[in-house]
Amino acid sequence: MMMRAVVKGIGHYLPERIVENAEFEATLDTNDEWIRSRSGIERRHFAGEGETTSTMATAAAKKALAMAGLEADDIDAVIVATSTADLTFPSAATMVQAQLGMKSGFAFDIQAVCAGFIFALSNANALILSGQARRVLVIGAETFSRIMDWTDRSTCVLFGDGAGALVLEADEGNGTSDDRGILSTDLNSDGTHRDLLYVDGGSSTGTTGYLRMQGNQVFRHAVEKLSKTATTAMETAGISSEDVDWIVPHQANIRIIQGTAKKLGLSMDKVVVTVQDHGNTSAASIPLALSVGVERGQIKPGDLVVTEAIGGGLAWGAVVLRW
Ligand code: ACO
């Protein structure tokens, strides 16, 4: 007998406003063909006036709770993975808690940039396995449109806004890889790569700042580190790539997604891809892709899913779970 953190519900929210690549042609020296061929992105959603990370997170959370057949008060903990909380503090998670009308439990944010949802899942799993929480709402939500330098064509065409949420609940398994729920996690970071990807504002400047990225340098790290962390997580779970039903990668760039799948020996038929419609939504990209994957009928109960992500820090990791 072994405790497992099992997914009971999932949901997502995307803002109404869709921006096609061609829209950037009016203000920047760029074009649809460059963006599409270099990144795989065709369009993205941008938050509207009054929409924030916490409001989108709450909308996604309500859908996940509905699917799980639970009320907000059934939840012990809310974790929001984000780098774009509404304010420097309090956390987006406490704002979500209030918007859901939760009067008990605890809530906090996790910040590991694009790898944030992996770090949040891993921490939620640890809370459940240690008995500190029985049901955890794990959310990834971002409004990267608010930290874009709209004159920098090498970054502002790549990112989008959105939120995804899932409900994890403690359940008993038999301790094998046949169990439903989280089977293994692998987390990594290396702070010496700070300058590859950062936002140039915060408590040291008194401003919010804008995202700065050396995209081709980040790219060089991505495939190698993502395939390594996914392989480590699969080994820990006692599974091999033949057992995998779905890879759900962080959606930053189709070429990174393809390169990682190839390195893992998996065909693209086993990869959930949403980057064309969402762009890079940082910590929201994996829960968005999981939710869309379920909606499309790709991910079904019992499927073995590997998720992996890398982002600013650098921080990267992977989670293996059975849906
Ligand atoms: N339109 C037209 N040309 C452009 C654009 C644009 N929007 N942006 C850059 N270019 C130009 C560059 O100026 C450069 O021109 P030059 O050769 O004259 O200097 C040329 O295109 C090639 O630029 P590269 O950056 O080398 O292009 P690359 O093929 O590497 O693609 C990209 C860029 C898409 C950013 C890619 O490097 C990438 O996806 N990197 C990884 C980003 C990532 O995965 N981030 C994940 C974490 S994100 C997070 O943690 C928040």
Tab-separated table of N, CA and C and ligand atoms in Angstrom, residues 28-31 34-35 38-39 112-115 144 152-155 157-159 197 211 213-220 222 250 252-253 255-256 280 282 310-313, ligand 1:
chain	number	residue	atom	x	y	z
A	28	LEU	N	6.162	45.736	-36.089
A	28	LEU	CA	7.519	45.196	-35.949
A	28	LEU	C	8.049	44.703	-37.285
A	29	ASP	N	9.377	44.645	-37.411
A	29	ASP	CA	10.002	44.067	-38.594
A	29	ASP	C	10.013	42.543	-38.411
A	30	THR	N	8.840	41.947	-38.603
A	30	THR	CA	8.696	40.494	-38.459
A	30	THR	C	7.595	40.037	-39.400
A	31	ASN	N	7.399	38.716	-39.485
A	31	ASN	CA	6.299	38.216	-40.315
A	31	ASN	C	5.855	36.849	-39.840
A	34	TRP	N	8.284	33.884	-40.390
A	34	TRP	CA	9.428	33.758	-39.471
A	34	TRP	C	8.968	33.150	-38.141
A	35	ILE	N	7.892	33.685	-37.602
A	35	ILE	CA	7.438	33.234	-36.276
A	35	ILE	C	7.026	31.762	-36.331
A	38	ARG	N	10.238	29.423	-37.049
A	38	ARG	CA	11.244	29.361	-35.979
A	38	ARG	C	10.680	28.829	-34.665
A	39	SER	N	9.370	29.036	-34.437
A	39	SER	CA	8.827	28.687	-33.114
A	39	SER	C	7.644	27.729	-33.157
A	112	ALA	N	9.137	29.251	-10.571
A	112	ALA	CA	10.262	28.616	-11.271
A	112	ALA	C	10.083	28.858	-12.765
A	113	VAL	N	9.562	30.033	-13.083
A	113	VAL	CA	9.334	30.500	-14.454
A	113	VAL	C	8.624	29.403	-15.264
A	114	CYS	N	9.144	29.078	-16.440
A	114	CYS	CA	8.418	28.123	-17.309
A	114	CYS	C	8.353	26.715	-16.718
A	115	ALA	N	9.248	26.410	-15.772
A	115	ALA	CA	9.209	25.099	-15.126
A	115	ALA	C	8.312	25.130	-13.887
A	144	PHE	N	2.038	37.004	-19.325
A	144	PHE	CA	3.328	37.485	-19.839
A	144	PHE	C	3.160	38.695	-20.754
A	152	ASP	N	10.712	44.701	-28.878
A	152	ASP	CA	11.706	43.620	-29.015
A	152	ASP	C	11.086	42.432	-29.742
A	153	ARG	N	11.319	42.359	-31.053
A	153	ARG	CA	10.695	41.305	-31.865
A	153	ARG	C	11.176	39.902	-31.491
A	154	SER	N	12.358	39.821	-30.833
A	154	SER	CA	12.887	38.494	-30.524
A	154	SER	C	12.204	37.867	-29.302
A	155	THR	N	11.380	38.632	-28.586
A	155	THR	CA	10.657	38.048	-27.446
A	155	THR	C	9.132	38.220	-27.542
A	157	VAL	N	6.839	38.258	-29.670
A	157	VAL	CA	5.983	37.440	-30.538
A	157	VAL	C	5.836	36.009	-30.013
A	158	LEU	N	6.570	35.688	-28.945
A	158	LEU	CA	6.650	34.282	-28.526
A	158	LEU	C	5.705	33.911	-27.384
A	159	PHE	N	5.230	34.897	-26.630
A	159	PHE	CA	4.541	34.581	-25.373
A	159	PHE	C	3.041	34.871	-25.432
A	197	LEU	N	17.857	34.489	-19.403
A	197	LEU	CA	16.414	34.700	-19.415
A	197	LEU	C	16.003	35.308	-18.079
A	211	LEU	N	10.728	41.296	-19.940
A	211	LEU	CA	11.426	40.029	-20.170
A	211	LEU	C	12.581	40.223	-21.151
A	213	MET	N	15.617	37.880	-23.111
A	213	MET	CA	15.994	36.475	-23.362
A	213	MET	C	17.013	36.361	-24.475
A	214	GLN	N	18.023	35.549	-24.227
A	214	GLN	CA	18.942	35.141	-25.295
A	214	GLN	C	18.410	33.798	-25.806
A	215	GLY	N	17.416	33.897	-26.687
A	215	GLY	CA	16.645	32.713	-27.113
A	215	GLY	C	17.493	31.581	-27.637
A	216	ASN	N	18.473	31.911	-28.478
A	216	ASN	CA	19.268	30.817	-29.054
A	216	ASN	C	20.140	30.129	-28.006
A	217	GLN	N	20.543	30.872	-26.955
A	217	GLN	CA	21.308	30.246	-25.859
A	217	GLN	C	20.423	29.331	-25.014
A	218	VAL	N	19.192	29.796	-24.735
A	218	VAL	CA	18.255	28.949	-23.973
A	218	VAL	C	17.992	27.669	-24.773
A	219	PHE	N	17.788	27.853	-26.062
A	219	PHE	CA	17.528	26.727	-26.962
A	219	PHE	C	18.614	25.653	-26.816
A	220	ARG	N	19.863	26.090	-26.752
A	220	ARG	CA	20.991	25.139	-26.694
A	220	ARG	C	20.916	24.243	-25.472
A	222	ALA	N	18.026	23.480	-23.918
A	222	ALA	CA	16.703	22.897	-23.719
A	222	ALA	C	16.620	21.395	-24.009
A	250	HIS	N	6.446	21.410	-21.894
A	250	HIS	CA	6.284	22.867	-21.881
A	250	HIS	C	6.257	23.331	-23.331
A	252	ALA	N	7.102	25.891	-25.596
A	252	ALA	CA	7.849	27.112	-25.892
A	252	ALA	C	8.156	27.210	-27.377
A	253	ASN	N	8.519	26.073	-27.955
A	253	ASN	CA	9.000	26.091	-29.333
A	253	ASN	C	8.849	24.694	-29.908
A	255	ARG	N	10.317	23.255	-32.243
A	255	ARG	CA	11.592	22.574	-32.549
A	255	ARG	C	12.198	21.952	-31.295
A	256	ILE	N	12.011	22.596	-30.145
A	256	ILE	CA	12.477	22.003	-28.880
A	256	ILE	C	11.631	20.767	-28.571
A	280	ASN	N	4.012	30.630	-25.934
A	280	ASN	CA	4.633	30.202	-24.676
A	280	ASN	C	3.905	30.896	-23.524
A	282	SER	N	4.441	30.102	-20.384
A	282	SER	CA	5.281	29.869	-19.207
A	282	SER	C	4.667	28.803	-18.285
A	310	ILE	N	11.462	23.548	-19.073
A	310	ILE	CA	12.662	24.311	-18.691
A	310	ILE	C	12.356	25.791	-18.830
A	311	GLY	N	12.939	26.583	-17.942
A	311	GLY	CA	12.727	28.022	-18.039
A	311	GLY	C	13.798	28.786	-17.286
A	312	GLY	N	13.522	30.065	-17.117
A	312	GLY	CA	14.474	30.986	-16.488
A	312	GLY	C	15.020	30.437	-15.178
A	313	GLY	N	16.257	30.742	-14.938
A	313	GLY	CA	16.962	30.250	-13.735
A	313	GLY	C	18.414	29.964	-14.039
B	1	ACO	N1	11.046	38.272	-36.708
B	1	ACO	C1	12.033	38.278	-37.617
B	1	ACO	N2	13.321	38.086	-37.297
B	1	ACO	C2	13.627	37.884	-36.006
B	1	ACO	C3	12.646	37.879	-35.003
B	1	ACO	C4	11.306	38.096	-35.391
B	1	ACO	N3	10.282	38.105	-34.524
B	1	ACO	N4	13.234	37.662	-33.828
B	1	ACO	C5	14.540	37.521	-34.054
B	1	ACO	N5	14.795	37.664	-35.382
B	1	ACO	C6	16.078	37.578	-36.071
B	1	ACO	C7	17.235	37.830	-35.148
B	1	ACO	O1	17.436	39.220	-35.008
B	1	ACO	C8	18.375	37.151	-35.893
B	1	ACO	O2	18.816	38.008	-36.912
B	1	ACO	P1	20.394	38.136	-37.236
B	1	ACO	O3	20.813	36.766	-37.646
B	1	ACO	O4	20.394	39.145	-38.314
B	1	ACO	O5	21.013	38.597	-35.948
B	1	ACO	C9	17.700	35.953	-36.558
B	1	ACO	O6	16.286	36.258	-36.544
B	1	ACO	C10	17.965	34.630	-35.868
B	1	ACO	O7	17.762	34.803	-34.456
B	1	ACO	P2	17.955	33.623	-33.423
B	1	ACO	O8	17.607	34.099	-32.061
B	1	ACO	O9	19.291	32.971	-33.615
B	1	ACO	O10	16.813	32.602	-33.944
B	1	ACO	P3	16.476	31.157	-33.453
B	1	ACO	O11	16.404	30.262	-34.607
B	1	ACO	O12	17.311	30.744	-32.280
B	1	ACO	O13	14.969	31.313	-32.944
B	1	ACO	C11	13.787	31.573	-30.841
B	1	ACO	C12	14.665	32.230	-31.915
B	1	ACO	C13	12.455	31.229	-31.458
B	1	ACO	C14	13.628	32.548	-29.693
B	1	ACO	C15	14.468	30.302	-30.321
B	1	ACO	O14	15.817	30.551	-30.047
B	1	ACO	C16	13.827	29.741	-29.084
B	1	ACO	O15	12.703	29.277	-29.097
B	1	ACO	N6	14.584	29.708	-27.968
B	1	ACO	C17	14.144	29.084	-26.753
B	1	ACO	C18	13.204	29.938	-26.013
B	1	ACO	C19	12.642	29.079	-24.894
B	1	ACO	O16	12.473	27.897	-25.008
B	1	ACO	N7	12.374	29.626	-23.798
B	1	ACO	C20	11.883	28.685	-22.766
B	1	ACO	C21	11.879	29.206	-21.559
B	1	ACO	S1	10.944	30.658	-21.563
B	1	ACO	C22	10.800	31.084	-19.900
B	1	ACO	O17	11.370	30.473	-19.023
B	1	ACO	C23	10.020	32.319	-19.592
